[in-house]
Amino acid sequence: METFNIPATPLLMKEFLRQMGGTAVIDGGLATELELHGADLNDPLWSAKCLLTSPHLIRSVHLDYLEAGADIIITASYQATIQGFEAKGFSREQSENLLKKSVDIALEARPSVGSYGAYLADGSEYSGCYGEAMTVNALKEFHRRRVQVLAEAGPDIIAFETVPNKIEAQAFAELLDEEHIKIPAWLTFNSKDGVNVVSGDSLLQCASIAESCKQVVAVGINCTPPRFIHDLILAIKKVTTKPIVIYPNSGERYDADRKEWVENTGVSDEDFVSYVNKWCEIGASLVGGCCRTTPNTIKAIYRALSDRSPAAPGQKSKTAT
Ligand code: MET
Ligand SMILES: [Zn+2]
């Protein structure tokens, strides 16, 4: 495993990318890959359930992604919340230790902070509807201790992922500031129409919130069908000077009622990857995959980027298999 120290300013994220040859490769879906290896994640904790039952499996999937060429791996903390562990009978201290464990497993990892909708485990991170009564302050209180614990575990960067609406983007940005979080962060939104974030809130407004937060070193999109990515990059580019991070899902449809992905509604690894160079040409500099993408997808992204220019990831000392 390589260790990258990403210093905590946007400028130095750019320096990290320069060292990477301009583009860095992120890993692919974690939870869906754990499932492919037999984990039963039908649980409110989703991938975080493996922190309890099979940490060795998490470790092995992280390694698969590193071997496939990922420069950045994302921890199993997406749906790990103190409130979620407590609901299972763990003490506060045990819950905090489980959060920390997700970072320890990935060592120089980038912990994932899923939204409040992910904690609800009812698919609401794909609707962004938290009800009229939800406020920025309530979301901040929900996430506060979690973000502190993850930051204290010493990762390189905190990935706030699948952010479905503006109030949660605001909550994360304010938390980073209020808690004086020294670890840099990225904020990635999801979209189901290629124009707005899933709640219908303006992507431009959401990305602007990320842009004006000094701890945020990259802004982008995750867990969104590949066919929408091109237009979303162009939109984000209008409001940010920060590096753009893109990790789409396989494009398959998720059936929230049945709690399963509808197979064969997505694109093949090859098709997915054929877009990657174009995305980088128009402004993306960190690219990977989200749900239902696999180490094969990441291998193909790594190869596509290596073919692009001599300064691309292929030139790095790492050997892709
Ligand atoms: C619903 S998006 C999930 C993101 C998380 N990092 C995962 O790959 O499991
Ligand atoms: Zn996803």
mmCIF file of C-alpha atoms and ligand atoms in Angstrom:
data_model
loop_
_atom_site.group_PDB
_atom_site.id
_atom_site.type_symbol
_atom_site.label_atom_id
_atom_site.label_comp_id
_atom_site.label_asym_id
_atom_site.label_seq_id
_atom_site.Cartn_x
_atom_site.Cartn_y
_atom_site.Cartn_z
ATOM 1 C CA MET A 1 0.000 0.000 0.000
ATOM 2 C CA GLU A 2 1.208 3.465 -0.761
ATOM 3 C CA THR A 3 0.797 6.264 1.726
ATOM 4 C CA PHE A 4 -0.239 9.642 0.479
ATOM 5 C CA ASN A 5 -0.277 12.602 2.756
ATOM 6 C CA ILE A 6 -2.791 15.039 1.427
ATOM 7 C CA PRO A 7 -2.174 18.341 3.205
ATOM 8 C CA ALA A 8 -5.236 20.255 4.355
ATOM 9 C CA THR A 9 -5.653 22.961 1.790
ATOM 10 C CA PRO A 10 -7.233 22.964 -1.648
ATOM 11 C CA LEU A 11 -3.940 24.044 -3.145
ATOM 12 C CA LEU A 12 -2.174 21.027 -1.771
ATOM 13 C CA MET A 13 -4.886 18.680 -3.068
ATOM 14 C CA LYS A 14 -3.862 20.085 -6.429
ATOM 15 C CA GLU A 15 -0.255 19.263 -5.561
ATOM 16 C CA PHE A 16 -1.312 15.689 -4.732
ATOM 17 C CA LEU A 17 -3.025 15.434 -8.105
ATOM 18 C CA ARG A 18 0.047 16.786 -9.829
ATOM 19 C CA GLN A 19 2.094 14.042 -8.224
ATOM 20 C CA MET A 20 -0.483 11.554 -9.471
ATOM 21 C CA GLY A 21 0.034 12.768 -13.029
ATOM 22 C CA GLY A 22 -3.093 14.933 -12.991
ATOM 23 C CA THR A 23 -5.664 12.287 -12.201
ATOM 24 C CA ALA A 24 -6.206 9.948 -9.280
ATOM 25 C CA VAL A 25 -8.155 6.698 -9.292
ATOM 26 C CA ILE A 26 -10.745 6.077 -6.555
ATOM 27 C CA ASP A 27 -11.976 2.597 -5.624
ATOM 28 C CA GLY A 28 -15.319 1.114 -6.654
ATOM 29 C CA GLY A 29 -18.466 0.088 -4.760
ATOM 30 C CA LEU A 30 -17.651 -1.258 -1.325
ATOM 31 C CA ALA A 31 -20.990 -2.449 0.054
ATOM 32 C CA THR A 32 -22.073 -4.060 -3.205
ATOM 33 C CA GLU A 33 -18.678 -5.775 -3.545
ATOM 34 C CA LEU A 34 -18.938 -7.120 0.025
ATOM 35 C CA GLU A 35 -22.312 -8.558 -0.996
ATOM 36 C CA LEU A 36 -20.782 -10.174 -4.060
ATOM 37 C CA HIS A 37 -18.421 -11.919 -1.652
ATOM 38 C CA GLY A 38 -21.345 -13.308 0.284
ATOM 39 C CA ALA A 39 -21.964 -10.708 2.996
ATOM 40 C CA ASP A 40 -25.620 -10.286 3.945
ATOM 41 C CA LEU A 41 -26.021 -6.521 4.228
ATOM 42 C CA ASN A 42 -29.774 -6.377 4.504
ATOM 43 C CA ASP A 43 -29.463 -4.418 7.705
ATOM 44 C CA PRO A 44 -29.774 -0.766 8.751
ATOM 45 C CA LEU A 45 -25.972 -0.673 9.089
ATOM 46 C CA TRP A 46 -25.477 -1.930 5.502
ATOM 47 C CA SER A 47 -21.705 -2.243 4.846
ATOM 48 C CA ALA A 48 -20.931 -1.263 8.458
ATOM 49 C CA LYS A 49 -22.449 -4.571 9.550
ATOM 50 C CA CYS A 50 -19.227 -6.189 8.307
ATOM 51 C CA LEU A 51 -17.294 -4.181 10.913
ATOM 52 C CA LEU A 52 -19.050 -6.489 13.396
ATOM 53 C CA THR A 53 -19.223 -9.742 11.497
ATOM 54 C CA SER A 54 -16.422 -9.876 8.946
ATOM 55 C CA PRO A 55 -13.732 -7.179 9.108
ATOM 56 C CA HIS A 56 -11.414 -9.540 7.189
ATOM 57 C CA LEU A 57 -13.750 -9.255 4.204
ATOM 58 C CA ILE A 58 -13.581 -5.445 4.289
ATOM 59 C CA ARG A 59 -9.803 -5.671 4.397
ATOM 60 C CA SER A 60 -9.743 -8.043 1.457
ATOM 61 C CA VAL A 61 -12.019 -5.846 -0.698
ATOM 62 C CA HIS A 62 -9.847 -2.784 0.086
ATOM 63 C CA LEU A 63 -6.832 -4.803 -1.053
ATOM 64 C CA ASP A 64 -8.601 -5.903 -4.243
ATOM 65 C CA TYR A 65 -9.226 -2.269 -5.111
ATOM 66 C CA LEU A 66 -5.635 -1.255 -4.369
ATOM 67 C CA GLU A 67 -4.411 -4.084 -6.570
ATOM 68 C CA ALA A 68 -6.798 -2.982 -9.313
ATOM 69 C CA GLY A 69 -5.055 0.403 -9.355
ATOM 70 C CA ALA A 70 -6.993 2.578 -6.897
ATOM 71 C CA ASP A 71 -4.987 5.403 -5.332
ATOM 72 C CA ILE A 72 -7.780 6.122 -2.890
ATOM 73 C CA ILE A 73 -9.832 3.646 -0.889
ATOM 74 C CA ILE A 74 -12.986 4.570 1.000
ATOM 75 C CA THR A 75 -13.804 3.083 4.420
ATOM 76 C CA ALA A 76 -16.814 1.029 5.483
ATOM 77 C CA SER A 77 -18.224 3.942 7.484
ATOM 78 C CA TYR A 78 -20.770 5.157 4.921
ATOM 79 C CA GLN A 79 -23.699 3.873 6.969
ATOM 80 C CA ALA A 80 -21.811 3.589 10.275
ATOM 81 C CA THR A 81 -23.313 5.993 12.781
ATOM 82 C CA ILE A 82 -23.114 6.109 16.569
ATOM 83 C CA GLN A 83 -26.924 6.198 16.638
ATOM 84 C CA GLY A 84 -27.092 3.100 14.392
ATOM 85 C CA PHE A 85 -24.707 1.070 16.575
ATOM 86 C CA GLU A 86 -26.495 2.161 19.754
ATOM 87 C CA ALA A 87 -29.772 0.950 18.280
ATOM 88 C CA LYS A 88 -28.140 -2.489 18.167
ATOM 89 C CA GLY A 89 -27.301 -2.364 21.865
ATOM 90 C CA PHE A 90 -23.698 -1.167 21.712
ATOM 91 C CA SER A 91 -22.546 1.405 24.253
ATOM 92 C CA ARG A 92 -21.508 4.860 23.185
ATOM 93 C CA GLU A 93 -17.846 3.939 23.617
ATOM 94 C CA GLN A 94 -18.166 0.678 21.670
ATOM 95 C CA SER A 95 -19.960 2.563 18.892
ATOM 96 C CA GLU A 96 -17.205 5.143 18.666
ATOM 97 C CA ASN A 97 -14.622 2.362 18.552
ATOM 98 C CA LEU A 98 -16.447 0.685 15.681
ATOM 99 C CA LEU A 99 -16.342 3.926 13.707
ATOM 100 C CA LYS A 100 -12.630 4.192 14.392
ATOM 101 C CA LYS A 101 -12.161 0.572 13.367
ATOM 102 C CA SER A 102 -13.430 1.355 9.856
ATOM 103 C CA VAL A 103 -10.529 3.765 9.451
ATOM 104 C CA ASP A 104 -8.011 1.431 11.077
ATOM 105 C CA ILE A 105 -8.935 -1.340 8.636
ATOM 106 C CA ALA A 106 -8.195 0.823 5.661
ATOM 107 C CA LEU A 107 -5.082 2.321 7.257
ATOM 108 C CA GLU A 108 -4.401 5.321 5.079
ATOM 109 C CA ALA A 109 -8.054 5.383 4.124
ATOM 110 C CA ARG A 110 -10.564 8.010 3.282
ATOM 111 C CA PRO A 111 -13.536 7.534 5.561
ATOM 112 C CA SER A 112 -16.964 7.688 4.114
ATOM 113 C CA VAL A 113 -19.659 9.761 5.761
ATOM 114 C CA GLY A 114 -23.035 8.875 4.346
ATOM 115 C CA SER A 115 -25.994 11.170 4.737
ATOM 116 C CA TYR A 116 -28.749 11.130 7.351
ATOM 117 C CA GLY A 117 -30.808 9.405 4.647
ATOM 118 C CA ALA A 118 -28.300 6.546 4.614
ATOM 119 C CA TYR A 119 -28.760 6.118 8.385
ATOM 120 C CA LEU A 120 -32.532 5.951 7.872
ATOM 121 C CA ALA A 121 -31.807 2.965 5.601
ATOM 122 C CA ASP A 122 -35.006 3.480 3.621
ATOM 123 C CA GLY A 123 -33.468 4.755 0.407
ATOM 124 C CA SER A 124 -34.033 8.406 1.307
ATOM 125 C CA GLU A 125 -30.538 9.375 0.234
ATOM 126 C CA TYR A 126 -31.941 8.871 -3.263
ATOM 127 C CA SER A 127 -34.919 11.180 -2.678
ATOM 128 C CA GLY A 128 -33.307 13.728 -0.382
ATOM 129 C CA CYS A 129 -36.698 14.146 1.320
ATOM 130 C CA TYR A 130 -36.172 14.464 5.054
ATOM 131 C CA GLY A 131 -39.545 16.104 5.693
ATOM 132 C CA GLU A 132 -40.411 19.739 6.246
ATOM 133 C CA ALA A 133 -39.345 19.665 9.881
ATOM 134 C CA MET A 134 -35.694 18.776 9.222
ATOM 135 C CA THR A 135 -33.195 21.575 9.762
ATOM 136 C CA VAL A 136 -29.498 22.260 9.206
ATOM 137 C CA ASN A 137 -29.034 22.348 12.983
ATOM 138 C CA ALA A 138 -30.660 18.958 13.557
ATOM 139 C CA LEU A 139 -28.449 17.440 10.844
ATOM 140 C CA LYS A 140 -25.367 18.969 12.405
ATOM 141 C CA GLU A 141 -26.228 17.450 15.777
ATOM 142 C CA PHE A 142 -26.874 14.098 14.123
ATOM 143 C CA HIS A 143 -23.429 14.042 12.467
ATOM 144 C CA ARG A 144 -21.297 16.026 14.947
ATOM 145 C CA ARG A 145 -19.745 13.321 17.143
ATOM 146 C CA ARG A 146 -19.430 10.955 14.184
ATOM 147 C CA VAL A 147 -17.349 13.441 12.222
ATOM 148 C CA GLN A 148 -15.196 14.179 15.294
ATOM 149 C CA VAL A 149 -14.476 10.475 15.873
ATOM 150 C CA LEU A 150 -13.650 9.826 12.219
ATOM 151 C CA ALA A 151 -11.373 12.857 12.077
ATOM 152 C CA GLU A 152 -9.596 11.759 15.276
ATOM 153 C CA ALA A 153 -8.924 8.352 13.692
ATOM 154 C CA GLY A 154 -6.488 10.173 11.412
ATOM 155 C CA PRO A 155 -7.531 9.489 7.811
ATOM 156 C CA ASP A 156 -6.108 11.448 4.876
ATOM 157 C CA ILE A 157 -9.461 12.828 3.786
ATOM 158 C CA ILE A 158 -13.124 12.558 4.786
ATOM 159 C CA ALA A 159 -15.519 11.755 1.937
ATOM 160 C CA PHE A 160 -19.010 13.153 2.507
ATOM 161 C CA GLU A 161 -20.824 11.028 -0.053
ATOM 162 C CA THR A 162 -24.210 10.732 -1.720
ATOM 163 C CA VAL A 163 -25.279 14.074 -0.246
ATOM 164 C CA PRO A 164 -28.886 14.377 -1.446
ATOM 165 C CA ASN A 165 -29.870 17.945 -0.590
ATOM 166 C CA LYS A 166 -28.749 21.446 0.230
ATOM 167 C CA ILE A 167 -29.422 21.438 3.972
ATOM 168 C CA GLU A 168 -27.134 18.471 4.488
ATOM 169 C CA ALA A 169 -24.366 20.067 2.393
ATOM 170 C CA GLN A 170 -24.747 23.154 4.566
ATOM 171 C CA ALA A 171 -24.665 21.051 7.738
ATOM 172 C CA PHE A 172 -21.429 19.295 6.699
ATOM 173 C CA ALA A 173 -19.746 22.550 5.691
ATOM 174 C CA GLU A 174 -20.684 24.231 8.992
ATOM 175 C CA LEU A 175 -19.591 21.204 11.024
ATOM 176 C CA LEU A 176 -16.153 21.156 9.399
ATOM 177 C CA ASP A 177 -15.769 24.768 10.331
ATOM 178 C CA GLU A 178 -17.254 24.728 13.854
ATOM 179 C CA GLU A 179 -15.318 21.646 14.876
ATOM 180 C CA HIS A 180 -12.089 22.980 13.349
ATOM 181 C CA ILE A 181 -11.645 19.704 11.509
ATOM 182 C CA LYS A 182 -8.057 19.611 10.285
ATOM 183 C CA ILE A 183 -8.587 16.681 7.927
ATOM 184 C CA PRO A 184 -9.513 17.793 4.397
ATOM 185 C CA ALA A 185 -12.841 16.672 2.972
ATOM 186 C CA TRP A 186 -14.683 16.167 -0.275
ATOM 187 C CA LEU A 187 -18.393 16.555 -0.837
ATOM 188 C CA THR A 188 -20.107 14.517 -3.525
ATOM 189 C CA PHE A 189 -23.763 14.764 -4.479
ATOM 190 C CA ASN A 190 -26.058 12.368 -6.303
ATOM 191 C CA SER A 191 -28.434 13.134 -9.113
ATOM 192 C CA LYS A 192 -31.205 11.310 -10.923
ATOM 193 C CA ASP A 193 -31.787 13.741 -13.771
ATOM 194 C CA GLY A 194 -28.351 15.052 -14.726
ATOM 195 C CA VAL A 195 -29.324 18.571 -13.677
ATOM 196 C CA ASN A 196 -30.135 18.815 -9.980
ATOM 197 C CA VAL A 197 -29.298 16.780 -6.900
ATOM 198 C CA VAL A 198 -31.794 14.022 -6.098
ATOM 199 C CA SER A 199 -33.969 16.178 -3.815
ATOM 200 C CA GLY A 200 -34.492 18.633 -6.675
ATOM 201 C CA ASP A 201 -32.263 21.230 -4.951
ATOM 202 C CA SER A 202 -29.999 23.123 -7.318
ATOM 203 C CA LEU A 203 -26.669 21.394 -7.927
ATOM 204 C CA LEU A 204 -25.114 24.798 -8.514
ATOM 205 C CA GLN A 205 -26.181 25.954 -5.058
ATOM 206 C CA CYS A 206 -25.040 22.712 -3.439
ATOM 207 C CA ALA A 207 -21.649 22.807 -5.158
ATOM 208 C CA SER A 208 -21.274 26.486 -4.213
ATOM 209 C CA ILE A 209 -21.663 25.571 -0.543
ATOM 210 C CA ALA A 210 -18.817 23.086 -0.951
ATOM 211 C CA GLU A 211 -16.801 25.662 -2.887
ATOM 212 C CA SER A 212 -16.950 28.215 -0.110
ATOM 213 C CA CYS A 213 -15.920 25.801 2.653
ATOM 214 C CA LYS A 214 -12.163 26.010 3.082
ATOM 215 C CA GLN A 215 -11.727 22.442 4.391
ATOM 216 C CA VAL A 216 -13.331 21.047 1.244
ATOM 217 C CA VAL A 217 -10.617 20.137 -1.238
ATOM 218 C CA ALA A 218 -12.730 18.543 -3.973
ATOM 219 C CA VAL A 219 -16.370 18.643 -5.082
ATOM 220 C CA GLY A 220 -18.308 16.227 -7.251
ATOM 221 C CA ILE A 221 -20.788 13.458 -7.888
ATOM 222 C CA ASN A 222 -21.092 9.857 -6.730
ATOM 223 C CA CYS A 223 -23.604 7.010 -6.974
ATOM 224 C CA THR A 224 -25.249 8.449 -10.063
ATOM 225 C CA PRO A 225 -25.754 6.745 -13.463
ATOM 226 C CA PRO A 226 -22.799 7.275 -15.833
ATOM 227 C CA ARG A 227 -25.052 8.753 -18.533
ATOM 228 C CA PHE A 228 -25.637 11.894 -16.425
ATOM 229 C CA ILE A 229 -22.036 12.574 -15.496
ATOM 230 C CA HIS A 230 -20.928 14.648 -18.492
ATOM 231 C CA ASP A 231 -23.510 17.395 -17.974
ATOM 232 C CA LEU A 232 -23.055 17.344 -14.219
ATOM 233 C CA ILE A 233 -19.308 17.977 -14.558
ATOM 234 C CA LEU A 234 -19.999 20.938 -16.849
ATOM 235 C CA ALA A 235 -22.439 22.340 -14.307
ATOM 236 C CA ILE A 236 -20.096 21.937 -11.328
ATOM 237 C CA LYS A 237 -17.280 23.539 -13.290
ATOM 238 C CA LYS A 238 -19.278 26.750 -13.431
ATOM 239 C CA VAL A 239 -19.130 27.211 -9.664
ATOM 240 C CA THR A 240 -15.925 25.605 -8.456
ATOM 241 C CA THR A 241 -12.209 26.055 -8.827
ATOM 242 C CA LYS A 242 -11.593 22.925 -6.747
ATOM 243 C CA PRO A 243 -10.726 19.547 -8.271
ATOM 244 C CA ILE A 244 -13.812 17.647 -9.444
ATOM 245 C CA VAL A 245 -14.376 14.126 -8.143
ATOM 246 C CA ILE A 246 -16.556 11.638 -10.004
ATOM 247 C CA TYR A 247 -17.516 8.115 -9.030
ATOM 248 C CA PRO A 248 -20.726 6.959 -10.673
ATOM 249 C CA ASN A 249 -22.587 3.742 -9.937
ATOM 250 C CA SER A 250 -23.036 1.065 -12.590
ATOM 251 C CA GLY A 251 -26.125 2.809 -13.905
ATOM 252 C CA GLU A 252 -28.382 0.025 -12.695
ATOM 253 C CA ARG A 253 -31.640 0.896 -11.043
ATOM 254 C CA TYR A 254 -32.091 0.423 -7.285
ATOM 255 C CA ASP A 255 -35.493 -0.801 -6.221
ATOM 256 C CA ALA A 256 -35.878 0.764 -2.753
ATOM 257 C CA ASP A 257 -39.013 -1.278 -1.923
ATOM 258 C CA ARG A 258 -37.408 -4.599 -2.718
ATOM 259 C CA LYS A 259 -34.033 -3.384 -1.454
ATOM 260 C CA GLU A 260 -32.208 -4.723 -4.454
ATOM 261 C CA TRP A 261 -30.488 -3.594 -7.620
ATOM 262 C CA VAL A 262 -32.297 -4.443 -10.824
ATOM 263 C CA GLU A 263 -29.734 -6.360 -12.827
ATOM 264 C CA ASN A 264 -28.873 -5.607 -16.420
ATOM 265 C CA THR A 265 -30.246 -2.097 -16.312
ATOM 266 C CA GLY A 266 -26.747 -0.593 -16.261
ATOM 267 C CA VAL A 267 -23.745 -0.353 -18.533
ATOM 268 C CA SER A 268 -20.899 -2.798 -18.927
ATOM 269 C CA ASP A 269 -17.471 -2.008 -17.486
ATOM 270 C CA GLU A 270 -16.243 -1.339 -20.975
ATOM 271 C CA ASP A 271 -18.981 1.188 -21.761
ATOM 272 C CA PHE A 272 -18.570 2.875 -18.414
ATOM 273 C CA VAL A 273 -14.875 3.250 -18.940
ATOM 274 C CA SER A 274 -15.217 4.595 -22.447
ATOM 275 C CA TYR A 275 -16.560 7.812 -20.860
ATOM 276 C CA VAL A 276 -13.726 8.254 -18.406
ATOM 277 C CA ASN A 277 -11.240 10.084 -20.610
ATOM 278 C CA LYS A 278 -13.922 12.445 -21.803
ATOM 279 C CA TRP A 279 -14.852 13.227 -18.182
ATOM 280 C CA CYS A 280 -11.225 14.033 -17.440
ATOM 281 C CA GLU A 281 -10.912 16.180 -20.553
ATOM 282 C CA ILE A 282 -13.819 18.333 -19.453
ATOM 283 C CA GLY A 283 -12.640 18.696 -15.865
ATOM 284 C CA ALA A 284 -12.750 15.613 -13.639
ATOM 285 C CA SER A 285 -9.539 14.810 -11.809
ATOM 286 C CA LEU A 286 -10.506 12.052 -9.382
ATOM 287 C CA VAL A 287 -12.413 9.152 -10.931
ATOM 288 C CA GLY A 288 -13.683 5.852 -9.566
ATOM 289 C CA GLY A 289 -16.868 3.894 -9.128
ATOM 290 C CA CYS A 290 -19.733 3.571 -6.660
ATOM 291 C CA CYS A 291 -22.435 0.942 -6.151
ATOM 292 C CA ARG A 292 -22.240 -2.201 -8.299
ATOM 293 C CA THR A 293 -18.883 -1.268 -9.762
ATOM 294 C CA THR A 294 -16.151 -3.788 -8.990
ATOM 295 C CA PRO A 295 -12.356 -4.140 -8.974
ATOM 296 C CA ASN A 296 -12.677 -4.933 -12.689
ATOM 297 C CA THR A 297 -14.234 -1.531 -13.298
ATOM 298 C CA ILE A 298 -11.387 0.126 -11.423
ATOM 299 C CA LYS A 299 -8.791 -1.894 -13.317
ATOM 300 C CA ALA A 300 -10.350 -0.695 -16.563
ATOM 301 C CA ILE A 301 -10.411 2.938 -15.379
ATOM 302 C CA TYR A 302 -6.766 2.665 -14.352
ATOM 303 C CA ARG A 303 -5.854 1.306 -17.795
ATOM 304 C CA ALA A 304 -7.891 3.921 -19.648
ATOM 305 C CA LEU A 305 -6.178 6.709 -17.727
ATOM 306 C CA SER A 306 -2.746 5.156 -18.171
ATOM 307 C CA ASP A 307 -3.259 5.089 -21.928
ATOM 308 C CA ARG A 308 -4.199 8.735 -21.947
ATOM 309 C CA SER A 309 -0.810 10.374 -21.541
ATOM 310 C CA PRO A 310 2.642 9.432 -20.350
ATOM 311 C CA ALA A 311 2.060 11.528 -17.230
ATOM 312 C CA ALA A 312 -1.147 9.679 -16.361
ATOM 313 C CA PRO A 313 -1.352 7.063 -13.599
ATOM 314 C CA GLY A 314 0.383 4.416 -15.700
ATOM 315 C CA GLN A 315 3.651 6.184 -15.096
ATOM 316 C CA LYS A 316 3.482 5.773 -11.354
ATOM 317 C CA SER A 317 5.530 3.160 -9.616
ATOM 318 C CA LYS A 318 2.471 1.137 -8.738
ATOM 319 C CA THR A 319 1.885 -2.027 -10.762
ATOM 320 C CA ALA A 320 -1.626 -2.685 -11.911
ATOM 321 C CA THR A 321 -2.459 -6.305 -12.343
HETATM 322 C C1 MET B 1 -24.930 4.562 -1.646
HETATM 323 S S1 MET B 1 -23.360 5.072 -2.061
HETATM 324 C C2 MET B 1 -22.314 4.012 -1.141
HETATM 325 C C3 MET B 1 -20.932 4.516 -1.035
HETATM 326 C C4 MET B 1 -19.987 3.663 -0.256
HETATM 327 N N1 MET B 1 -18.664 4.266 -0.256
HETATM 328 C C5 MET B 1 -19.891 2.262 -0.842
HETATM 329 O O1 MET B 1 -19.284 2.107 -1.883
HETATM 330 O O2 MET B 1 -20.341 1.332 -0.268
HETATM 331 ZN ZN ZN B 2 -23.172 4.088 -4.251
#
